[in-house]
Amino acid sequence: MSASAPAILLVDDEPHSLSAMKLALEDDFDILTAKGAAEALAILEEEWVQVIICDQRMPGRTGVDFLTEVRERWPETVRIILTGYTDSASMMTAINEAGIHQFLTKPWHPEQLLASARNAARMFALARENDRLSLEMRLLNSTQESRVEKRRRALREGMGFETILRTPNSAMNGAVTLARQFASFDVPVLVRGEPGSGRAQMARAMHYVSLRSDKPFYELNLAGMPEELAMIELFGARRGILPGGVAKIGLAQKADRGTLFLAGIETATPALQLALIRMLTEGAITPLGGQETAGTNLRLITAAAADLRALVADGKFRSDLYYALSTGEVVLPPLRARRGDVAILAQNFLAEAAARHGKPVLGFDGTALDFLENYDWPGNLRELSNEVTRMLMFAQSNTLGADLISRHILQAAPSEEGADRSAEEVMTAAGTLKDRVELIEMRILRETLTRNRWNKSRAAAELGLSRVGLRAKLERYGIIDPSGRVSEEEES
């Protein structure tokens, strides 16, 4: 085995599949192969392996079962699974139990496999470097500690597009592919999407895989910011303008040779738009209150929640600035359009919140995931993160159930495009009064039972119904416990 190439262990019971994977990866990696879990474990006992790519369906032990043991014994090894199935239940089992880094669907493409392997090896190297820096920090004085912490922060943030969690068939894949293409070219990029859809994360990923990745990344949200304050933050101010008589260096100069990310670009005032077009076309800025001109060589990535092309047509945004900003344009889907991604995102938010608050848990149960997947998340990633943190705070066991979910989410009606956020749409929808009242009643019944963990006695008491009356309503609307549990009163 060479000393320079990372080692990858390929596990598959089909010789043809092993040969194909080895052919795709052998130019970049030292390849080890195994036809099953037992042979793979024997190799891991003897060799230092950075990445494992394992098939899910194998005789004896499944891929998830094998990788669960790998996670316990060799937690630093990055685990990738090959599967022909993408149902959310299987994915959540793999995430909770085996700590899967990435799913690859069959049939895979050689370039896709190679890119995933390279990303995994880079992730392993970053983790090792992070550990090394942790040891190094203990031996350095406070000045050196600050320098090392900056390097560690860059490592954490420097994982590029791998930080954008998604399933193999995610609606986000197209946006990531486009952003990855733009990232390698030193041009302005416009990222369009709803607030909370991950625009800053996408901009950061583009920076850390670009030619400017070793230079600074700064961000500023212009939404709601007064024009003068925005000018000062971006371009700075000469001495005597600010209280205390000190000069201020703006982000445009701080980001020289790096990347500046501006969110809320659609809210920029005419004067600010003019200053931005000058910065883009001439590379020149003027601090507030000054006459001198300073130069800057930065890459500008902007984000907008509105359609700038429509604002240009309405005369509310400069056309020259729009075309200067949108050499590359990426549109991010809202969370309600990312069917299947919510489970992985929720689990990641849960892991982060559990570590942050020191409250370890295993994950969500299937019913909770169904409710989270069916909600439309108008606040996108921020709302999902807040909901998961709230669930964690109230959790009494290692597995978070649907009874911890907020009532407005439990009451939302499931649909193909997400869920209704309130009863308002029912109030204004077409249909008879009886039909609309029954729809609201059905939602209330479903939410109350879920919150009470399907204890029908407690639910009936809360709703002011007898147990017989509650049972009649459940049969009328066809409402059943999704977990398949049978209550004690029904058994008796």
CSV table of C-alpha atoms in Angstrom, one decimal:
chain,number,residue,atom,x,y,z
A,1,MET,CA,0.0,0.0,0.0
A,2,SER,CA,1.5,3.4,-1.0
A,3,ALA,CA,2.2,5.9,1.7
A,4,SER,CA,0.5,8.8,-0.1
A,5,ALA,CA,-2.8,7.5,-1.4
A,6,PRO,CA,-5.8,7.2,1.0
A,7,ALA,CA,-7.1,3.6,1.5
A,8,ILE,CA,-10.6,2.7,0.6
A,9,LEU,CA,-12.3,-0.5,1.5
A,10,LEU,CA,-15.0,-1.7,-1.0
A,11,VAL,CA,-17.5,-4.2,0.4
A,12,ASP,CA,-19.9,-6.0,-2.0
A,13,ASP,CA,-20.8,-9.7,-2.5
A,14,GLU,CA,-20.9,-9.3,-6.3
A,15,PRO,CA,-17.5,-9.7,-7.9
A,16,HIS,CA,-18.5,-7.7,-11.0
A,17,SER,CA,-19.5,-4.7,-8.8
A,18,LEU,CA,-16.3,-4.9,-6.9
A,19,SER,CA,-14.3,-4.9,-10.1
A,20,ALA,CA,-16.2,-1.9,-11.5
A,21,MET,CA,-15.7,0.1,-8.3
A,22,LYS,CA,-12.0,-0.7,-8.2
A,23,LEU,CA,-11.6,0.3,-11.8
A,24,ALA,CA,-13.2,3.7,-11.1
A,25,LEU,CA,-11.1,4.4,-8.0
A,26,GLU,CA,-7.7,2.7,-8.3
A,27,ASP,CA,-6.0,5.7,-9.9
A,28,ASP,CA,-6.6,7.9,-6.9
A,29,PHE,CA,-6.7,5.4,-4.0
A,30,ASP,CA,-5.2,2.3,-2.5
A,31,ILE,CA,-8.1,-0.3,-2.9
A,32,LEU,CA,-9.0,-3.0,-0.5
A,33,THR,CA,-11.9,-5.3,-1.3
A,34,ALA,CA,-14.1,-7.7,0.7
A,35,LYS,CA,-17.0,-9.9,-0.4
A,36,GLY,CA,-18.9,-9.6,2.9
A,37,ALA,CA,-18.9,-8.1,6.4
A,38,ALA,CA,-16.7,-10.8,8.1
A,39,GLU,CA,-13.9,-10.4,5.5
A,40,ALA,CA,-14.2,-6.6,5.8
A,41,LEU,CA,-13.8,-6.7,9.6
A,42,ALA,CA,-10.7,-8.9,9.2
A,43,ILE,CA,-9.2,-6.3,6.9
A,44,LEU,CA,-10.1,-3.4,9.2
A,45,GLU,CA,-8.2,-5.2,12.1
A,46,GLU,CA,-5.0,-5.2,10.0
A,47,GLU,CA,-5.2,-2.1,7.8
A,48,TRP,CA,-5.7,1.6,8.3
A,49,VAL,CA,-8.8,2.5,6.2
A,50,GLN,CA,-10.0,6.1,5.7
A,51,VAL,CA,-13.2,5.4,3.7
A,52,ILE,CA,-15.6,2.4,3.4
A,53,ILE,CA,-18.0,2.0,0.5
A,54,CYS,CA,-20.4,-0.8,1.2
A,55,ASP,CA,-23.4,-2.4,-0.5
A,56,GLN,CA,-26.6,-2.5,1.6
A,57,ARG,CA,-28.0,-5.9,0.5
A,58,MET,CA,-25.5,-8.7,1.1
A,59,PRO,CA,-25.9,-12.2,2.4
A,60,GLY,CA,-25.6,-12.5,6.1
A,61,ARG,CA,-25.2,-9.0,7.5
A,62,THR,CA,-26.7,-6.0,5.7
A,63,GLY,CA,-24.6,-2.9,5.0
A,64,VAL,CA,-26.2,-0.9,7.7
A,65,ASP,CA,-25.6,-3.6,10.3
A,66,PHE,CA,-22.0,-3.9,9.3
A,67,LEU,CA,-21.4,-0.1,9.2
A,68,THR,CA,-23.0,0.2,12.7
A,69,GLU,CA,-20.2,-2.0,14.1
A,70,VAL,CA,-17.7,0.0,12.1
A,71,ARG,CA,-19.0,3.2,13.7
A,72,GLU,CA,-18.5,1.8,17.1
A,73,ARG,CA,-15.0,0.4,16.6
A,74,TRP,CA,-13.5,2.8,14.0
A,75,PRO,CA,-15.7,6.0,14.3
A,76,GLU,CA,-13.2,8.1,12.3
A,77,THR,CA,-13.7,6.0,9.2
A,78,VAL,CA,-16.1,7.7,6.7
A,79,ARG,CA,-19.0,5.4,5.8
A,80,ILE,CA,-20.8,5.5,2.4
A,81,ILE,CA,-23.5,3.0,1.4
A,82,LEU,CA,-24.7,1.8,-2.0
A,83,THR,CA,-28.4,1.1,-2.2
A,84,GLY,CA,-31.1,0.7,-4.8
A,85,TYR,CA,-33.8,1.9,-2.4
A,86,THR,CA,-34.4,5.4,-1.1
A,87,ASP,CA,-37.3,5.1,1.3
A,88,SER,CA,-37.1,7.5,4.3
A,89,ALA,CA,-37.4,4.7,6.9
A,90,SER,CA,-34.4,2.9,5.7
A,91,MET,CA,-32.4,6.1,5.4
A,92,MET,CA,-33.3,7.2,8.9
A,93,THR,CA,-32.2,3.7,10.3
A,94,ALA,CA,-28.9,4.2,8.5
A,95,ILE,CA,-28.4,7.7,9.8
A,96,ASN,CA,-29.3,6.9,13.4
A,97,GLU,CA,-27.5,3.6,13.7
A,98,ALA,CA,-24.6,3.6,11.3
A,99,GLY,CA,-23.9,7.3,10.9
A,100,ILE,CA,-23.9,7.1,7.1
A,101,HIS,CA,-22.0,10.0,5.5
A,102,GLN,CA,-23.6,9.6,2.1
A,103,PHE,CA,-26.1,7.4,0.1
A,104,LEU,CA,-25.2,6.4,-3.5
A,105,THR,CA,-28.0,5.0,-5.6
A,106,LYS,CA,-27.6,2.2,-8.1
A,107,PRO,CA,-26.7,2.3,-10.9
A,108,TRP,CA,-23.9,4.7,-10.0
A,109,HIS,CA,-21.8,6.6,-12.5
A,110,PRO,CA,-18.0,6.3,-12.2
A,111,GLU,CA,-17.5,10.0,-12.0
A,112,GLN,CA,-20.1,10.2,-9.2
A,113,LEU,CA,-18.4,7.4,-7.3
A,114,LEU,CA,-15.0,9.0,-7.7
A,115,ALA,CA,-16.3,12.4,-6.5
A,116,SER,CA,-17.9,10.9,-3.5
A,117,ALA,CA,-14.8,9.0,-2.6
A,118,ARG,CA,-12.6,12.1,-2.9
A,119,ASN,CA,-15.0,14.1,-0.7
A,120,ALA,CA,-15.0,11.4,1.9
A,121,ALA,CA,-11.2,11.2,1.9
A,122,ARG,CA,-11.0,14.9,2.3
A,123,MET,CA,-13.5,14.8,5.2
A,124,PHE,CA,-11.3,12.2,6.9
A,125,ALA,CA,-8.2,14.3,6.4
A,126,LEU,CA,-10.0,17.4,7.7
A,127,ALA,CA,-11.1,15.5,10.9
A,128,ARG,CA,-7.5,14.3,11.4
A,129,GLU,CA,-6.1,17.8,11.0
A,130,ASN,CA,-8.7,19.1,13.4
A,131,ASP,CA,-7.6,16.6,16.0
A,132,ARG,CA,-4.0,17.6,15.4
A,133,LEU,CA,-4.8,21.2,15.9
A,134,SER,CA,-6.6,20.4,19.2
A,135,LEU,CA,-3.4,18.9,20.5
A,136,GLU,CA,-1.4,21.8,19.1
A,137,MET,CA,-3.5,24.4,20.9
A,138,ARG,CA,-2.6,23.0,24.3
A,139,LEU,CA,1.0,23.9,23.7
A,140,LEU,CA,0.6,27.4,22.3
A,141,ASN,CA,0.3,30.7,24.1
A,142,SER,CA,-2.9,32.9,23.7
A,143,THR,CA,-1.7,34.7,20.5
A,144,GLN,CA,-0.9,31.4,18.8
A,145,GLU,CA,-4.2,29.9,20.1
A,146,SER,CA,-6.2,32.6,18.2
A,147,ARG,CA,-4.3,31.8,15.0
A,148,VAL,CA,-5.0,28.1,15.3
A,149,GLU,CA,-8.6,28.6,16.1
A,150,LYS,CA,-9.0,30.5,12.9
A,151,ARG,CA,-7.5,27.5,11.1
A,152,ARG,CA,-9.9,25.1,12.8
A,153,ARG,CA,-12.9,27.3,12.0
A,154,ALA,CA,-11.8,27.3,8.4
A,155,LEU,CA,-11.5,23.5,8.5
A,156,ARG,CA,-15.0,23.2,9.9
A,157,GLU,CA,-16.5,25.5,7.3
A,158,GLY,CA,-14.2,24.3,4.5
A,159,MET,CA,-16.0,21.1,3.6
A,160,GLY,CA,-17.7,22.8,0.7
A,161,PHE,CA,-20.9,21.3,-0.8
A,162,GLU,CA,-20.8,18.3,1.6
A,163,THR,CA,-22.3,20.6,4.2
A,164,ILE,CA,-25.5,20.9,2.2
A,165,LEU,CA,-27.2,17.7,3.4
A,166,ARG,CA,-29.6,16.1,0.9
A,167,THR,CA,-30.8,12.7,-0.3
A,168,PRO,CA,-29.7,11.2,-3.7
A,169,ASN,CA,-32.9,12.3,-5.4
A,170,SER,CA,-33.2,15.7,-3.7
A,171,ALA,CA,-34.6,18.7,-5.4
A,172,MET,CA,-31.5,20.5,-4.2
A,173,ASN,CA,-29.1,18.5,-6.3
A,174,GLY,CA,-29.6,20.6,-9.4
A,175,ALA,CA,-28.8,23.8,-7.5
A,176,VAL,CA,-25.7,22.2,-6.0
A,177,THR,CA,-24.5,21.0,-9.4
A,178,LEU,CA,-24.9,24.5,-10.9
A,179,ALA,CA,-23.2,26.2,-7.9
A,180,ARG,CA,-20.3,23.8,-8.1
A,181,GLN,CA,-19.8,24.7,-11.8
A,182,PHE,CA,-19.9,28.4,-11.0
A,183,ALA,CA,-17.6,28.0,-8.0
A,184,SER,CA,-14.6,27.2,-10.1
A,185,PHE,CA,-15.0,30.4,-12.2
A,186,ASP,CA,-14.1,33.7,-10.6
A,187,VAL,CA,-17.4,35.5,-11.5
A,188,PRO,CA,-20.2,37.1,-9.5
A,189,VAL,CA,-23.1,34.7,-8.6
A,190,LEU,CA,-26.7,35.5,-7.6
A,191,VAL,CA,-28.3,33.0,-5.3
A,192,ARG,CA,-32.1,33.2,-5.3
A,193,GLY,CA,-34.4,31.6,-2.8
A,194,GLU,CA,-36.7,32.1,0.1
A,195,PRO,CA,-35.2,33.3,3.4
A,196,GLY,CA,-33.9,30.4,5.4
A,197,SER,CA,-33.5,28.2,2.3
A,198,GLY,CA,-29.7,27.9,2.8
A,199,ARG,CA,-28.4,30.8,0.6
A,200,ALA,CA,-25.6,31.7,2.9
A,201,GLN,CA,-24.5,28.1,3.2
A,202,MET,CA,-24.5,27.8,-0.6
A,203,ALA,CA,-22.4,30.9,-0.9
A,204,ARG,CA,-19.9,29.7,1.8
A,205,ALA,CA,-19.6,26.3,0.0
A,206,MET,CA,-18.9,28.1,-3.3
A,207,HIS,CA,-16.1,30.1,-1.6
A,208,TYR,CA,-14.4,27.2,0.0
A,209,VAL,CA,-14.1,25.2,-3.2
A,210,SER,CA,-13.0,28.2,-5.3
A,211,LEU,CA,-9.6,29.6,-6.0
A,212,ARG,CA,-10.1,32.1,-3.2
A,213,SER,CA,-10.7,29.4,-0.6
A,214,ASP,CA,-7.6,30.4,1.4
A,215,LYS,CA,-8.7,34.0,1.6
A,216,PRO,CA,-11.4,35.6,3.9
A,217,PHE,CA,-15.1,35.1,3.5
A,218,TYR,CA,-17.4,37.9,4.8
A,219,GLU,CA,-21.2,38.2,4.8
A,220,LEU,CA,-23.7,41.0,5.3
A,221,ASN,CA,-27.5,41.1,5.2
A,222,LEU,CA,-28.8,44.3,3.7
A,223,ALA,CA,-32.4,43.6,4.5
A,224,GLY,CA,-33.7,46.3,6.9
A,225,MET,CA,-30.4,48.1,7.1
A,226,PRO,CA,-30.5,51.9,6.7
A,227,GLU,CA,-28.6,53.2,3.7
A,228,GLU,CA,-25.9,55.0,5.6
A,229,LEU,CA,-25.2,52.1,7.9
A,230,ALA,CA,-25.0,49.8,4.8
A,231,MET,CA,-22.5,52.2,3.2
A,232,ILE,CA,-20.3,52.3,6.3
A,233,GLU,CA,-20.4,48.5,6.7
A,234,LEU,CA,-19.5,47.9,3.1
A,235,PHE,CA,-17.1,50.7,2.2
A,236,GLY,CA,-16.0,52.0,5.6
A,237,ALA,CA,-15.8,55.6,6.9
A,238,ARG,CA,-13.0,58.1,7.1
A,239,ARG,CA,-11.7,59.4,10.4
A,240,GLY,CA,-14.1,61.9,12.1
A,241,ILE,CA,-17.3,60.5,10.6
A,242,LEU,CA,-18.1,57.9,13.3
A,243,PRO,CA,-18.3,58.6,17.1
A,244,GLY,CA,-14.9,58.5,18.7
A,245,GLY,CA,-13.2,60.0,15.7
A,246,VAL,CA,-11.9,56.6,14.5
A,247,ALA,CA,-11.8,55.4,10.9
A,248,LYS,CA,-13.5,52.2,9.8
A,249,ILE,CA,-12.4,49.7,7.2
A,250,GLY,CA,-15.4,48.3,5.2
A,251,LEU,CA,-16.1,44.7,4.3
A,252,ALA,CA,-15.2,45.5,0.7
A,253,GLN,CA,-11.6,46.1,1.7
A,254,LYS,CA,-11.5,43.3,4.3
A,255,ALA,CA,-12.7,40.8,1.6
A,256,ASP,CA,-9.9,41.9,-0.8
A,257,ARG,CA,-8.8,38.7,-2.7
A,258,GLY,CA,-11.6,36.8,-0.9
A,259,THR,CA,-15.3,36.6,-1.1
A,260,LEU,CA,-18.1,39.0,0.0
A,261,PHE,CA,-21.6,37.6,0.4
A,262,LEU,CA,-24.5,40.1,0.4
A,263,ALA,CA,-28.0,38.9,1.3
A,264,GLY,CA,-31.1,41.0,0.7
A,265,ILE,CA,-29.6,42.6,-2.4
A,266,GLU,CA,-33.1,43.4,-3.6
A,267,THR,CA,-33.5,45.9,-0.7
A,268,ALA,CA,-30.4,48.0,-1.8
A,269,THR,CA,-31.2,51.7,-2.3
A,270,PRO,CA,-30.4,53.5,-5.6
A,271,ALA,CA,-27.3,55.1,-4.1
A,272,LEU,CA,-26.0,51.7,-2.8
A,273,GLN,CA,-26.8,50.1,-6.1
A,274,LEU,CA,-24.7,52.7,-7.9
A,275,ALA,CA,-21.8,52.2,-5.5
A,276,LEU,CA,-22.0,48.4,-6.0
A,277,ILE,CA,-21.9,48.7,-9.8
A,278,ARG,CA,-18.8,50.9,-9.5
A,279,MET,CA,-17.1,48.4,-7.3
A,280,LEU,CA,-17.9,45.5,-9.7
A,281,THR,CA,-16.9,47.3,-12.9
A,282,GLU,CA,-14.0,49.4,-11.7
A,283,GLY,CA,-12.9,47.6,-8.5
A,284,ALA,CA,-13.1,51.0,-6.8
A,285,ILE,CA,-14.8,52.1,-3.5
A,286,THR,CA,-15.0,55.4,-1.6
A,287,PRO,CA,-15.3,55.4,2.2
A,288,LEU,CA,-18.1,57.5,3.6
A,289,GLY,CA,-17.1,61.1,4.0
A,290,GLY,CA,-13.9,60.6,2.0
A,291,GLN,CA,-12.8,61.8,-1.4
A,292,GLU,CA,-10.0,59.2,-1.9
A,293,THR,CA,-10.6,56.0,-3.9
A,294,ALA,CA,-9.5,52.6,-2.7
A,295,GLY,CA,-9.2,49.5,-4.7
A,296,THR,CA,-10.6,46.0,-4.0
A,297,ASN,CA,-10.4,42.7,-5.8
A,298,LEU,CA,-13.1,40.6,-4.3
A,299,ARG,CA,-15.6,38.0,-5.5
A,300,LEU,CA,-19.2,39.1,-4.9
A,301,ILE,CA,-22.0,36.6,-4.2
A,302,THR,CA,-25.4,38.0,-3.6
A,303,ALA,CA,-28.7,36.6,-2.5
A,304,ALA,CA,-32.2,37.7,-3.2
A,305,ALA,CA,-35.6,36.5,-2.0
A,306,ALA,CA,-37.4,38.3,-4.9
A,307,ASP,CA,-37.0,38.0,-8.7
A,308,LEU,CA,-34.6,40.7,-9.6
A,309,ARG,CA,-35.5,40.5,-13.3
A,310,ALA,CA,-39.1,41.5,-12.4
A,311,LEU,CA,-37.8,44.4,-10.2
A,312,VAL,CA,-35.7,45.5,-13.2
A,313,ALA,CA,-38.8,45.5,-15.4
A,314,ASP,CA,-40.7,47.6,-12.8
A,315,GLY,CA,-37.8,50.1,-12.6
A,316,LYS,CA,-37.0,49.2,-9.0
A,317,PHE,CA,-33.5,47.7,-9.6
A,318,ARG,CA,-30.7,48.8,-11.9
A,319,SER,CA,-30.5,46.6,-15.0
A,320,ASP,CA,-26.7,47.1,-15.3
A,321,LEU,CA,-26.3,45.9,-11.7
A,322,TYR,CA,-28.5,43.0,-12.2
A,323,TYR,CA,-26.5,41.7,-15.2
A,324,ALA,CA,-23.3,42.4,-13.4
A,325,LEU,CA,-24.4,40.3,-10.4
A,326,SER,CA,-26.0,37.4,-12.3
A,327,THR,CA,-23.2,36.1,-14.4
A,328,GLY,CA,-24.0,32.9,-12.6
A,329,GLU,CA,-27.5,32.4,-11.1
A,330,VAL,CA,-28.6,29.6,-8.7
A,331,VAL,CA,-32.2,29.1,-7.6
A,332,LEU,CA,-32.6,27.2,-4.3
A,333,PRO,CA,-35.8,25.2,-3.8
A,334,PRO,CA,-37.8,25.9,-0.5
A,335,LEU,CA,-37.8,23.1,2.1
A,336,ARG,CA,-41.4,22.2,1.2
A,337,ALA,CA,-40.1,21.2,-2.3
A,338,ARG,CA,-37.3,19.0,-0.9
A,339,ARG,CA,-39.4,15.9,-0.2
A,340,GLY,CA,-37.2,13.3,1.6
A,341,ASP,CA,-34.6,15.8,2.8
A,342,VAL,CA,-36.4,16.8,6.0
A,343,ALA,CA,-35.5,13.5,7.8
A,344,ILE,CA,-31.8,13.9,7.2
A,345,LEU,CA,-31.8,17.7,7.9
A,346,ALA,CA,-33.8,17.2,11.1
A,347,GLN,CA,-31.4,14.5,12.3
A,348,ASN,CA,-28.4,16.7,11.7
A,349,PHE,CA,-30.1,19.6,13.5
A,350,LEU,CA,-30.9,17.2,16.4
A,351,ALA,CA,-27.3,16.0,16.6
A,352,GLU,CA,-26.0,19.6,16.7
A,353,ALA,CA,-28.5,20.7,19.3
A,354,ALA,CA,-27.8,17.6,21.4
A,355,ALA,CA,-24.1,18.4,21.4
A,356,ARG,CA,-24.7,22.1,22.1
A,357,HIS,CA,-27.0,21.5,25.0
A,358,GLY,CA,-25.3,18.4,26.4
A,359,LYS,CA,-28.4,16.2,26.0
A,360,PRO,CA,-27.6,13.0,24.0
A,361,VAL,CA,-30.5,11.3,22.1
A,362,LEU,CA,-30.8,8.6,19.4
A,363,GLY,CA,-33.1,10.3,16.9
A,364,PHE,CA,-36.8,10.5,15.9
A,365,ASP,CA,-39.4,7.8,15.6
A,366,GLY,CA,-41.2,7.1,12.3
A,367,THR,CA,-44.4,8.9,13.2
A,368,ALA,CA,-42.5,12.1,14.1
A,369,LEU,CA,-40.6,12.0,10.8
A,370,ASP,CA,-43.9,11.6,8.9
A,371,PHE,CA,-45.3,14.8,10.5
A,372,LEU,CA,-42.1,16.7,9.9
A,373,GLU,CA,-41.9,15.6,6.3
A,374,ASN,CA,-45.6,16.5,5.6
A,375,TYR,CA,-45.3,20.1,6.9
A,376,ASP,CA,-44.5,22.8,4.4
A,377,TRP,CA,-42.0,24.8,6.6
A,378,PRO,CA,-42.7,28.4,5.6
A,379,GLY,CA,-39.6,29.4,7.6
A,380,ASN,CA,-37.5,26.8,5.8
A,381,LEU,CA,-34.3,25.6,7.5
A,382,ARG,CA,-34.5,28.0,10.4
A,383,GLU,CA,-38.0,26.9,11.3
A,384,LEU,CA,-37.0,23.3,11.2
A,385,SER,CA,-34.0,23.9,13.3
A,386,ASN,CA,-36.0,25.7,15.9
A,387,GLU,CA,-38.7,23.0,16.0
A,388,VAL,CA,-36.1,20.3,16.5
A,389,THR,CA,-34.4,22.2,19.3
A,390,ARG,CA,-37.8,22.7,21.0
A,391,MET,CA,-38.5,19.0,20.7
A,392,LEU,CA,-35.1,18.2,22.3
A,393,MET,CA,-35.8,20.5,25.2
A,394,PHE,CA,-39.1,18.7,26.1
A,395,ALA,CA,-37.9,15.1,25.3
A,396,GLN,CA,-38.0,12.6,28.2
A,397,SER,CA,-36.5,9.6,26.3
A,398,ASN,CA,-33.7,8.9,23.8
A,399,THR,CA,-36.2,8.8,20.9
A,400,LEU,CA,-38.2,11.9,20.0
A,401,GLY,CA,-41.8,11.1,19.3
A,402,ALA,CA,-44.6,13.0,17.5
A,403,ASP,CA,-46.1,14.1,20.8
A,404,LEU,CA,-43.3,16.7,21.1
A,405,ILE,CA,-44.1,18.4,17.8
A,406,SER,CA,-45.8,21.8,17.9
A,407,ARG,CA,-49.6,21.7,17.6
A,408,HIS,CA,-49.8,23.8,14.4
A,409,ILE,CA,-47.6,21.2,12.7
A,410,LEU,CA,-49.7,18.3,14.0
A,411,GLN,CA,-52.9,19.9,12.9
A,412,ALA,CA,-51.6,20.6,9.4
A,413,ALA,CA,-53.2,18.4,6.7
A,414,PRO,CA,-50.7,16.3,4.7
A,415,SER,CA,-50.5,16.8,1.0
A,416,GLU,CA,-48.1,16.2,-1.9
A,417,GLU,CA,-46.7,19.8,-1.7
A,418,GLY,CA,-46.5,20.1,2.1
A,419,ALA,CA,-49.2,21.0,4.5
A,420,ASP,CA,-51.6,23.9,5.1
A,421,ARG,CA,-50.2,26.2,7.9
A,422,SER,CA,-53.5,27.1,9.5
A,423,ALA,CA,-57.2,26.6,9.3
A,424,GLU,CA,-57.6,29.8,7.3
A,425,GLU,CA,-57.5,28.0,4.0
A,426,VAL,CA,-60.2,25.7,5.2
A,427,MET,CA,-62.3,28.7,6.2
A,428,THR,CA,-62.1,30.3,2.8
A,429,ALA,CA,-62.2,27.1,0.7
A,430,ALA,CA,-65.1,25.9,-1.5
A,431,GLY,CA,-67.5,23.4,0.0
A,432,THR,CA,-70.4,23.2,2.3
A,433,LEU,CA,-70.3,24.3,5.9
A,434,LYS,CA,-70.6,20.7,7.0
A,435,ASP,CA,-67.7,19.6,4.9
A,436,ARG,CA,-65.4,22.4,6.2
A,437,VAL,CA,-66.3,21.8,9.8
A,438,GLU,CA,-65.7,18.1,9.5
A,439,LEU,CA,-62.2,18.8,8.0
A,440,ILE,CA,-61.3,21.0,10.9
A,441,GLU,CA,-62.7,18.5,13.4
A,442,MET,CA,-60.6,15.7,11.7
A,443,ARG,CA,-57.4,17.8,12.1
A,444,ILE,CA,-58.1,18.5,15.8
A,445,LEU,CA,-58.8,14.8,16.5
A,446,ARG,CA,-55.5,13.8,14.8
A,447,GLU,CA,-53.5,16.5,16.6
A,448,THR,CA,-55.0,15.7,20.1
A,449,LEU,CA,-54.4,12.0,19.8
A,450,THR,CA,-50.8,12.4,18.6
A,451,ARG,CA,-50.0,14.9,21.4
A,452,ASN,CA,-51.5,12.5,23.9
A,453,ARG,CA,-49.5,9.5,22.5
A,454,TRP,CA,-52.7,7.9,21.3
A,455,ASN,CA,-54.1,7.5,24.8
A,456,LYS,CA,-57.8,7.7,23.9
A,457,SER,CA,-59.0,8.2,27.4
A,458,ARG,CA,-56.9,11.3,27.9
A,459,ALA,CA,-57.8,12.6,24.4
A,460,ALA,CA,-61.5,12.0,25.0
A,461,ALA,CA,-61.3,13.8,28.4
A,462,GLU,CA,-59.5,16.8,26.8
A,463,LEU,CA,-62.1,17.0,24.0
A,464,GLY,CA,-65.1,16.6,26.3
A,465,LEU,CA,-66.1,13.3,24.6
A,466,SER,CA,-66.9,9.9,25.9
A,467,ARG,CA,-64.6,7.1,24.8
A,468,VAL,CA,-67.4,5.6,22.8
A,469,GLY,CA,-68.0,9.0,21.1
A,470,LEU,CA,-64.3,9.4,20.3
A,471,ARG,CA,-64.1,5.9,18.9
A,472,ALA,CA,-67.2,6.7,16.6
A,473,LYS,CA,-65.5,9.8,15.3
A,474,LEU,CA,-62.3,8.0,14.6
A,475,GLU,CA,-64.1,5.3,12.6
A,476,ARG,CA,-66.1,7.9,10.8
A,477,TYR,CA,-63.0,9.8,9.6
A,478,GLY,CA,-60.8,6.7,9.2
A,479,ILE,CA,-58.2,8.0,11.7
A,480,ILE,CA,-55.8,5.3,12.9
A,481,ASP,CA,-52.6,5.2,15.0
A,482,PRO,CA,-49.8,5.2,12.3
A,483,SER,CA,-47.6,3.1,14.6
A,484,GLY,CA,-50.2,0.3,14.7
A,485,ARG,CA,-50.4,0.2,18.5
A,486,VAL,CA,-53.5,-1.1,20.1
A,487,SER,CA,-54.7,0.8,23.2
A,488,GLU,CA,-55.4,-1.0,26.5
A,489,GLU,CA,-59.1,-0.1,26.5
A,490,GLU,CA,-59.5,-1.7,23.0
A,491,GLU,CA,-57.7,-4.9,24.1
A,492,SER,CA,-60.0,-5.2,27.1
